[in-house]
Coordinates of C-alpha atoms in Angstrom, one line a residue:
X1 CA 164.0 83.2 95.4
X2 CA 166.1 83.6 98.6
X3 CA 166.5 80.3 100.8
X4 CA 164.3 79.6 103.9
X5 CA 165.8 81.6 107.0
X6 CA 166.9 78.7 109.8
X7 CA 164.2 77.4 111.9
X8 CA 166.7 78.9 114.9
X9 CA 166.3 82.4 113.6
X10 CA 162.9 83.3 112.9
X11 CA 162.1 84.8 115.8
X12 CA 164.4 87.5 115.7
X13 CA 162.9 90.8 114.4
X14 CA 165.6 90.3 111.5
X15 CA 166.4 87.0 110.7
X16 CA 168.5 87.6 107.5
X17 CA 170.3 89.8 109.7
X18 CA 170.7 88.0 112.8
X19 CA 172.2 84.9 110.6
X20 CA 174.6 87.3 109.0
X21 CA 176.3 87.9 112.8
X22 CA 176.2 85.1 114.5
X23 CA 175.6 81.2 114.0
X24 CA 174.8 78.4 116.2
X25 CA 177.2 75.3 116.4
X26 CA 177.2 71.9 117.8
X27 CA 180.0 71.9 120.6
X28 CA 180.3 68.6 122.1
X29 CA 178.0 65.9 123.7
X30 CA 178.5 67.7 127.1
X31 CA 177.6 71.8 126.0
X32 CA 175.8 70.9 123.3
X33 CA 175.4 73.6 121.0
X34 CA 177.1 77.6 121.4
X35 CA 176.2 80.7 119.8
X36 CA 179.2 81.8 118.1
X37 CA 179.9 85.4 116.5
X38 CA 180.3 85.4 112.9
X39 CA 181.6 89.2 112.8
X40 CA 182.8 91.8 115.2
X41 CA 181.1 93.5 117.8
X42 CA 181.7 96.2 119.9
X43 CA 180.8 96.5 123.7
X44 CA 177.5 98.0 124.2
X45 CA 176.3 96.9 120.7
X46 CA 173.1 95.2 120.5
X47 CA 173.7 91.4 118.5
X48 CA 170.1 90.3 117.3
X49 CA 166.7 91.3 118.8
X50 CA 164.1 88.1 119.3
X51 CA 160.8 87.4 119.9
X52 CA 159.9 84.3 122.6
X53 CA 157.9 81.3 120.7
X54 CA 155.6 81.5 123.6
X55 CA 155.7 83.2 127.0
X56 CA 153.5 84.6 130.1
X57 CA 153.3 86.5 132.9
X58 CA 153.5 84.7 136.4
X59 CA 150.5 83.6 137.8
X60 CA 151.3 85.4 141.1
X61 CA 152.4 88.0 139.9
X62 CA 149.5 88.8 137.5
X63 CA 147.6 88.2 140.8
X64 CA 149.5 90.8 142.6
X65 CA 148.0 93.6 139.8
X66 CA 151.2 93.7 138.4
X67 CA 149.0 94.7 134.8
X68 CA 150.9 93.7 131.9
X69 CA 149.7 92.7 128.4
X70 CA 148.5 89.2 127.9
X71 CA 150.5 88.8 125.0
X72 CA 153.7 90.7 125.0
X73 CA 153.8 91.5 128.6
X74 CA 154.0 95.3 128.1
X75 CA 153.5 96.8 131.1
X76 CA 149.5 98.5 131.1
X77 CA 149.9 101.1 133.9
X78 CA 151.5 104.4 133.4
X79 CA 154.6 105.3 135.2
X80 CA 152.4 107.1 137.6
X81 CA 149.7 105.1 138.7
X82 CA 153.1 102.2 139.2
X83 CA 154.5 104.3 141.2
X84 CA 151.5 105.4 142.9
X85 CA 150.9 101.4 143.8
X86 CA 154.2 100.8 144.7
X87 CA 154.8 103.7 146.8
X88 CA 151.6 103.6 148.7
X89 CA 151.1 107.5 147.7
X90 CA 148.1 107.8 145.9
X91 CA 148.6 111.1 145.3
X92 CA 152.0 111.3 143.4
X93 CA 152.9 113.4 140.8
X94 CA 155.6 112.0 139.2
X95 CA 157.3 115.1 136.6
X96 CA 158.0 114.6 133.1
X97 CA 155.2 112.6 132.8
X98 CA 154.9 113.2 128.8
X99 CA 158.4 110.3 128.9
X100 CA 155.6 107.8 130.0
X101 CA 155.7 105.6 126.8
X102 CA 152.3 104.0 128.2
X103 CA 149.2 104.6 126.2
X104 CA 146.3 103.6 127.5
X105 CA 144.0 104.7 124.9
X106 CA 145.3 102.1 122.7
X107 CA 144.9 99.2 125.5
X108 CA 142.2 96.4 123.9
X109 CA 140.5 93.6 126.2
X110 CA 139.7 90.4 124.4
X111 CA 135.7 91.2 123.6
X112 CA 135.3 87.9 125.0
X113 CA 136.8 86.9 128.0
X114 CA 138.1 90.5 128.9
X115 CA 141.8 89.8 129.4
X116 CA 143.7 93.1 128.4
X117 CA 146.3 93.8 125.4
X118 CA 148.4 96.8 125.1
X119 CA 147.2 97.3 121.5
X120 CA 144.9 95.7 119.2
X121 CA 147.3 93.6 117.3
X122 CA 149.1 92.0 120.2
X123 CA 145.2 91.4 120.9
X124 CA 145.3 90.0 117.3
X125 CA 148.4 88.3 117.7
X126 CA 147.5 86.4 120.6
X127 CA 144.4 85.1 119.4
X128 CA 145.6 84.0 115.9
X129 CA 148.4 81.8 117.8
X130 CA 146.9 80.3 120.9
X131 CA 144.3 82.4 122.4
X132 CA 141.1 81.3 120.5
X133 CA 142.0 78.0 122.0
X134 CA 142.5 79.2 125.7
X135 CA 140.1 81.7 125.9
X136 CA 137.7 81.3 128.7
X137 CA 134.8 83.4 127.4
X138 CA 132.4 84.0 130.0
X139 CA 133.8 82.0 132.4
X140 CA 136.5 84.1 133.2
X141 CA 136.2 83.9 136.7
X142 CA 134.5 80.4 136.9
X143 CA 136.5 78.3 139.4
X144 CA 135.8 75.2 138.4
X145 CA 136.8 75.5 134.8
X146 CA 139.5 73.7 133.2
X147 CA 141.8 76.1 133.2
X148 CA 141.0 78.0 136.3
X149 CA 141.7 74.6 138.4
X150 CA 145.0 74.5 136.8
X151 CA 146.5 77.4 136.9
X152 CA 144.7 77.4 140.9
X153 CA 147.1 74.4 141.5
X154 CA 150.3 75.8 140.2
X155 CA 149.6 79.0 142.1
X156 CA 149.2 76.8 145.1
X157 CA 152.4 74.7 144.7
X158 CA 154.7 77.4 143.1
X159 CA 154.8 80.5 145.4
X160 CA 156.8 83.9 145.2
X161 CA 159.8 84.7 143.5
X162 CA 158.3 82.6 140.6
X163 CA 161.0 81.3 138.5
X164 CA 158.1 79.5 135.8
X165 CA 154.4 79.4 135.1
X166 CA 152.0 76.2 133.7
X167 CA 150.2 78.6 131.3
X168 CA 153.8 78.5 129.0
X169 CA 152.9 74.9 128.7
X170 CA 149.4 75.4 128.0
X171 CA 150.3 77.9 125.0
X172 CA 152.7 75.6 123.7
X173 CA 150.2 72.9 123.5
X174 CA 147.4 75.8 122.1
X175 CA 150.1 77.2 119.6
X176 CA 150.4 73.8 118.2
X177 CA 146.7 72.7 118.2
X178 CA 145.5 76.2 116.6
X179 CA 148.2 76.3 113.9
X180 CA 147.9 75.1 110.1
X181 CA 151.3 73.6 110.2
X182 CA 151.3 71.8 113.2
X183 CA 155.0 69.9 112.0
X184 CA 156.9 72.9 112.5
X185 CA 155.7 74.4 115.6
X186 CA 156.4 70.8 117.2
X187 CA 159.9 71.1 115.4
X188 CA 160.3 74.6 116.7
X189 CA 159.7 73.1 120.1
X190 CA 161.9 70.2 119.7
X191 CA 164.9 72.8 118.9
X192 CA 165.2 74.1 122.9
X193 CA 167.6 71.8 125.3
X194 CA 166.3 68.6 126.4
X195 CA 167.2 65.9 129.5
X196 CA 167.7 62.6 130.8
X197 CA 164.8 61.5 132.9
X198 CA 167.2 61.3 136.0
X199 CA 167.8 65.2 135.3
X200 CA 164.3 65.7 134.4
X201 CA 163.6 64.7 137.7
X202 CA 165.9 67.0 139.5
X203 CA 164.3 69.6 137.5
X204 CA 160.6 68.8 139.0
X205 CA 162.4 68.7 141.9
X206 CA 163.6 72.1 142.3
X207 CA 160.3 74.1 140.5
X208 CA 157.8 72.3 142.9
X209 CA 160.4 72.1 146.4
X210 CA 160.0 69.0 148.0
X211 CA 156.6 69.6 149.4
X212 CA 154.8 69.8 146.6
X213 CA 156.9 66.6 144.6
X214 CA 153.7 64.5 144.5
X215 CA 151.5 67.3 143.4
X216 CA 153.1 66.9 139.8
X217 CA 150.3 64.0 139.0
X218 CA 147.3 66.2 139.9
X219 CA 148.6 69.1 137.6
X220 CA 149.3 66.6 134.7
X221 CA 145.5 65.3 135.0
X222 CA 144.4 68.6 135.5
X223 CA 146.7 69.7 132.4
X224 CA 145.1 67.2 130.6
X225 CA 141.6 67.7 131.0
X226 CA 141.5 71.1 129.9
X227 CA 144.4 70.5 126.8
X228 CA 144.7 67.1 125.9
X229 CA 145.3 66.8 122.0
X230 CA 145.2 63.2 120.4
X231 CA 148.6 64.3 117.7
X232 CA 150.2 65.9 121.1
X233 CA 149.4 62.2 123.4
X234 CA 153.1 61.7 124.5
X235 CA 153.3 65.4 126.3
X236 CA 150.0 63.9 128.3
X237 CA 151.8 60.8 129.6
X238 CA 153.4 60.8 132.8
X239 CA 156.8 60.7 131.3
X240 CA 156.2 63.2 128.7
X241 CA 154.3 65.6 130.9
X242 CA 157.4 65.4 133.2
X243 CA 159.5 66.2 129.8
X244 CA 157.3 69.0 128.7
X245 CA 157.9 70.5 132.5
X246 CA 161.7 69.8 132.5
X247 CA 161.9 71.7 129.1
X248 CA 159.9 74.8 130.2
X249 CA 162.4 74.5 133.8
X250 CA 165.3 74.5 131.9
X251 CA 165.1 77.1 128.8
X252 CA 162.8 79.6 130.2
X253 CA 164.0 83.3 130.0
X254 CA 163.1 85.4 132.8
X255 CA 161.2 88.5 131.4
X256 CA 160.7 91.7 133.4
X257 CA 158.8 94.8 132.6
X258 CA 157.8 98.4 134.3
X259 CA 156.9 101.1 132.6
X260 CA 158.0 103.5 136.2
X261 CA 162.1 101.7 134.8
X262 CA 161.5 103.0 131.5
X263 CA 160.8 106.6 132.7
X264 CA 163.4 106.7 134.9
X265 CA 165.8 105.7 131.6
X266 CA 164.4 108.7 129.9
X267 CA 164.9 111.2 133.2
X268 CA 168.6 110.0 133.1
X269 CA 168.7 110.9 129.3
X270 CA 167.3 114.4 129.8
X271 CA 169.5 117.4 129.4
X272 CA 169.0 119.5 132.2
X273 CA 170.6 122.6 134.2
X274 CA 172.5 121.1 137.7
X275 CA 170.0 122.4 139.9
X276 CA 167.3 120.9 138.3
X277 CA 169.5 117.7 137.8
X278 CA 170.1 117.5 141.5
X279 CA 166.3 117.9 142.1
X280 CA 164.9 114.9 139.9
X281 CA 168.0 112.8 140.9
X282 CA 166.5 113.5 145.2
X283 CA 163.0 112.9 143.7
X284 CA 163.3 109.3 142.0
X285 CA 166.2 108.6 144.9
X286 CA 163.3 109.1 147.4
X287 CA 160.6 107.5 145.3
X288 CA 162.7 104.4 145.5
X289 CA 163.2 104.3 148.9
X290 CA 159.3 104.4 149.4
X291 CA 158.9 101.8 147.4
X292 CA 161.5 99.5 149.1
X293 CA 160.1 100.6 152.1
X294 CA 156.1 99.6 151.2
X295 CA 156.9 96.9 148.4
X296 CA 160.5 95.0 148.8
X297 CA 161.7 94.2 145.8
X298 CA 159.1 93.1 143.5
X299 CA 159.2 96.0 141.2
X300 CA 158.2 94.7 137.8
X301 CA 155.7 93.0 135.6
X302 CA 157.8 89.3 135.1
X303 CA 157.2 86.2 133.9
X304 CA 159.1 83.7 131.2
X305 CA 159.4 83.0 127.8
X306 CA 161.0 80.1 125.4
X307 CA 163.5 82.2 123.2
X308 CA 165.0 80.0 120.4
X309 CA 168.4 81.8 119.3
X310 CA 169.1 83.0 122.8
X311 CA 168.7 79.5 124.1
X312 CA 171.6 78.6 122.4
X313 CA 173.3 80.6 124.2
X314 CA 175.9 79.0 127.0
X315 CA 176.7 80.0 130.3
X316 CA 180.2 81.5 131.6
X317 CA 180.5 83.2 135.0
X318 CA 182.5 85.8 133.2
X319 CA 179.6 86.2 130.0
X320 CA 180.6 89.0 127.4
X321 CA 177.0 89.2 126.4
X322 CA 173.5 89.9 128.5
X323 CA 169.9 89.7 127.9
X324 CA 167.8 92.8 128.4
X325 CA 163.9 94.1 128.0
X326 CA 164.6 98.1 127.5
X327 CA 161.3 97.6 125.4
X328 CA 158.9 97.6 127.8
X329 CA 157.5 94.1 126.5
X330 CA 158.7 90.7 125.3
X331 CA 161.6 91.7 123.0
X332 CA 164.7 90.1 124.3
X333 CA 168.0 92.4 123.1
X334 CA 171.2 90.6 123.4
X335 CA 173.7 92.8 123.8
X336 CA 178.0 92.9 124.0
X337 CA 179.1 93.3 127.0
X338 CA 182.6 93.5 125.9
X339 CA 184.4 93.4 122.4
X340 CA 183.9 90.1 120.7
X341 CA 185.9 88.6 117.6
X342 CA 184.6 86.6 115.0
X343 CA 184.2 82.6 115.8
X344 CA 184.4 83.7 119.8
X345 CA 181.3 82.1 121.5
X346 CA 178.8 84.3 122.7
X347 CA 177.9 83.1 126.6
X348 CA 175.5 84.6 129.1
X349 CA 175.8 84.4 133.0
X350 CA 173.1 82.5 134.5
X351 CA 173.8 84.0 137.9
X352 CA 173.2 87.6 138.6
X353 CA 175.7 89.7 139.5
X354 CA 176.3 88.9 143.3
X355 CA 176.5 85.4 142.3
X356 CA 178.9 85.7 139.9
X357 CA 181.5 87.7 142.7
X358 CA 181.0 84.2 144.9
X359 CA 183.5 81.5 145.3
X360 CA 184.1 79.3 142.6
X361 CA 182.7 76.5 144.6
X362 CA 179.9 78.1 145.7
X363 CA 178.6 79.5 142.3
X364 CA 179.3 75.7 141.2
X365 CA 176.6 74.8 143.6
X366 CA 174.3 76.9 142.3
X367 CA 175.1 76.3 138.9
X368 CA 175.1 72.1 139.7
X369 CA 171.4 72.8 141.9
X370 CA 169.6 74.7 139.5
X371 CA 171.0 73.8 136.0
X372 CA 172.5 70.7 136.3
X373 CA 175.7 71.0 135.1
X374 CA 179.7 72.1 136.1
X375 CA 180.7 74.9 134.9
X376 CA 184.4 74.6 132.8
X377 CA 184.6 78.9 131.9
X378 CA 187.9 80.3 131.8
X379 CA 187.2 81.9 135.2
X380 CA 186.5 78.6 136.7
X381 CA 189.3 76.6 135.3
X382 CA 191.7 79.3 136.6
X383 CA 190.1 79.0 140.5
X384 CA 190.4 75.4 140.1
X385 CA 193.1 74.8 143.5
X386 CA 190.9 77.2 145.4
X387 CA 189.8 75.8 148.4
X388 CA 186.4 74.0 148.0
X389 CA 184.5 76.5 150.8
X390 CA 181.2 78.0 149.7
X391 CA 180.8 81.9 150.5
X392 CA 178.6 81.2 153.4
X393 CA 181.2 79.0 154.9
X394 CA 183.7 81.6 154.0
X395 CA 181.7 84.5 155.9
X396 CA 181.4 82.2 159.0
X397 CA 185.1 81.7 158.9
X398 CA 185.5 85.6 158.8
X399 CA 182.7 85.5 161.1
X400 CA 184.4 83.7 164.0
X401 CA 187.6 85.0 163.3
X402 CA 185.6 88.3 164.4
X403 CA 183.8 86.4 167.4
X404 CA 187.1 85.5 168.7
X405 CA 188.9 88.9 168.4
X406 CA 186.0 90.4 170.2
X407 CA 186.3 88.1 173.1
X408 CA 189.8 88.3 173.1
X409 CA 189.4 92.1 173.4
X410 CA 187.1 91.9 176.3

């Protein structure tokens, strides 16, 4: 009989597999733990596929009829009626519409409460694991239940670009609560990266602004009354509700989908004469620029998840490996993004590209704001006698050195 796969891999869509590439080690009391590569890869190659433990659209965002699949977040429109929204042109065609991957025939609402699932077993799925706990029934649209109030009071306290969303925290509680083994869910739980109660604090801090710091005791009471579980009572105290919040702060994984990305992908994978090239390049070219124009930049279903391997996973503001969605749902595919060698850690960027191209002080300060630690990557260590200027103050250097030339032209 082959041994039990590690609690840290089985959420991967092949866990024998996964724990054949790479390996998780303890680092040091200050990293923690590292992913580290246990064989070669290649740049572009994909390193393990994984599944979140629990995750959810935002609550604005699902607001916003940004349609996406209760369970996986699989975007429900079709790449034509998103860009239709997006646009503002109700009466696009978009062409090639057989790439759409959408399929709406197959979409399944919960019978009971009417929430919609791409397909009847993410349907299934979601109510094995935490849905026949949370579902609302008839009260769907009942303001003054439970759950309603609550998720009404993060919405009010945590606006647009969301970064996190109360209703992970709800479907961890629900997860554990409706499973059989209760033990390992809470042990699952217990794997992801935890605080001091100073940092925990910082954390609170930056998801709710400092407007909304004492609004953290009304969503606890109002967490409470619509979850509380006797064998769960420390994640309803004041200090473990502030815990449960730091931990869903800190490991979340942004998740974006959109079906109208996914057809563009296949467009650029088409094989097609020049002329006809050049025409479907002008046509999504201009359908972007519509959308910018009508919608900014809010493009995609998003919300978070908890992802267990890939939480493992350090930062370095020169990361040889990124998470993506090309999936259209939940799926998180880490891939190279350069050669790696066995027993190299595997590290992610937490800052997106523009960030990454700051000053070394500056991403330091976004890096000491937002995650709470200083970052020691080779590409720090080796800017370590630059001057300690943020970008902005840098661009207001530049920016008087340009004032001055001006008036000394005039």
């Amino acid at each position: 009989m082959a041994a039990p796969v590690d609690d840290m891999f089985s959420r991967c869509v092949d866990p024998a597999k996964a724990s054949n590439c790479v390996e998780v080690r303890f680092i040091d009391n200050v990293k923690g733990k590292g992913l580290f590569a246990k064989k070669p890869f290649k740049k572009g190659d994909t390193i393990f596929i994984e599944r979140p433990l629990v995750s959810s659209q935002f609550l604005w965002n699902a607001l916003y009829k940004y349609r996406a699949c209760e369970y996986c977040l699989r975007a429900l429109e079709t790449a034509e009626e998103n860009s239709r929204r997006l646009s503002g042109r109700a009466a696009l065609s978009l062409p090639h519409p057989e790439l759409c991957k959408v399929r709406p025939d197959r979409h399944q609402p919960c019978p009971h409460c009417q929430v919609m699932y791409c397909s009847a077993e993410c349907r299934q799925a979601a109510w094995e694991q935490y849905h026949k706990l949370l579902c609302l029934g008839p009260s769907h649209h009942d303001p003054d239940h439970p759950l309603n109030k609550l998720q009404d009071a993060w919405r009010s306290v945590h606006y647009p670009p969301e970064t996190s969303s109360i209703m992970i925290m709800a479907r961890m509680v629900a997860s554990i609560k409706q499973a059989e083994d209760k033990g390992r869910w809470q042990r699952l739980f217990s794997q992801f990266c935890s605080r001091t109660a100073n940092e925990e604090e910082e954390i609170v801090h930056k998801l709710l602004g400092e407007k909304f710091q004492g609004q953290l005791g009304l969503l606890r009471n109002l967490f409470t009354t619509a979850l509380y579980e006797e064998s769960l009572s420390q994640w309803f105290t004041p200090d473990g509700f502030r815990s449960l919040f730091s931990l869903v702060g800190t490991n979340g994984q942004g998740i974006g989908t959109s079906s109208l990305s996914q057809w563009v992908h296949a467009c650029d994978a088409l094989e097609l004469p020049s002329q006809q090239r050049e025409q479907l390049d002008a046509f999504i070219d201009q359908l972007y620029k519509d959308i910018d124009k009508e919608t900014g930049d809010f493009l995609n279903c998003e919300g978070s998840g908890l992802f267990l391997l890939q939480s493992s996973c350090n930062h370095s503001c020169v990361p040889n490996a990124e998470a993506s969605f090309p999936d259209n749902n939940f799926l998180l595919h880490l891939g190279a993004l350069s050669d790696i060698s066995p027993g190299e850690e595997i590290c992610i960027s937490y800052l997106d590209v523009c960030q990454r191209d700051r000053s070394r002080h500056s991403r330091h300060k976004i890096l000491r704001e937002n995650y709470l630690f200083v970052c020691s990557c080779q590409k720090c260590m080796s800017q370590m006698d630059d001057a300690d200027l943020t970008s902005e103050d840098e661009e207001e250097v530049e920016g008087e050195g340009e004032t001055e030339d001006e008036m000394t032209d005039v």
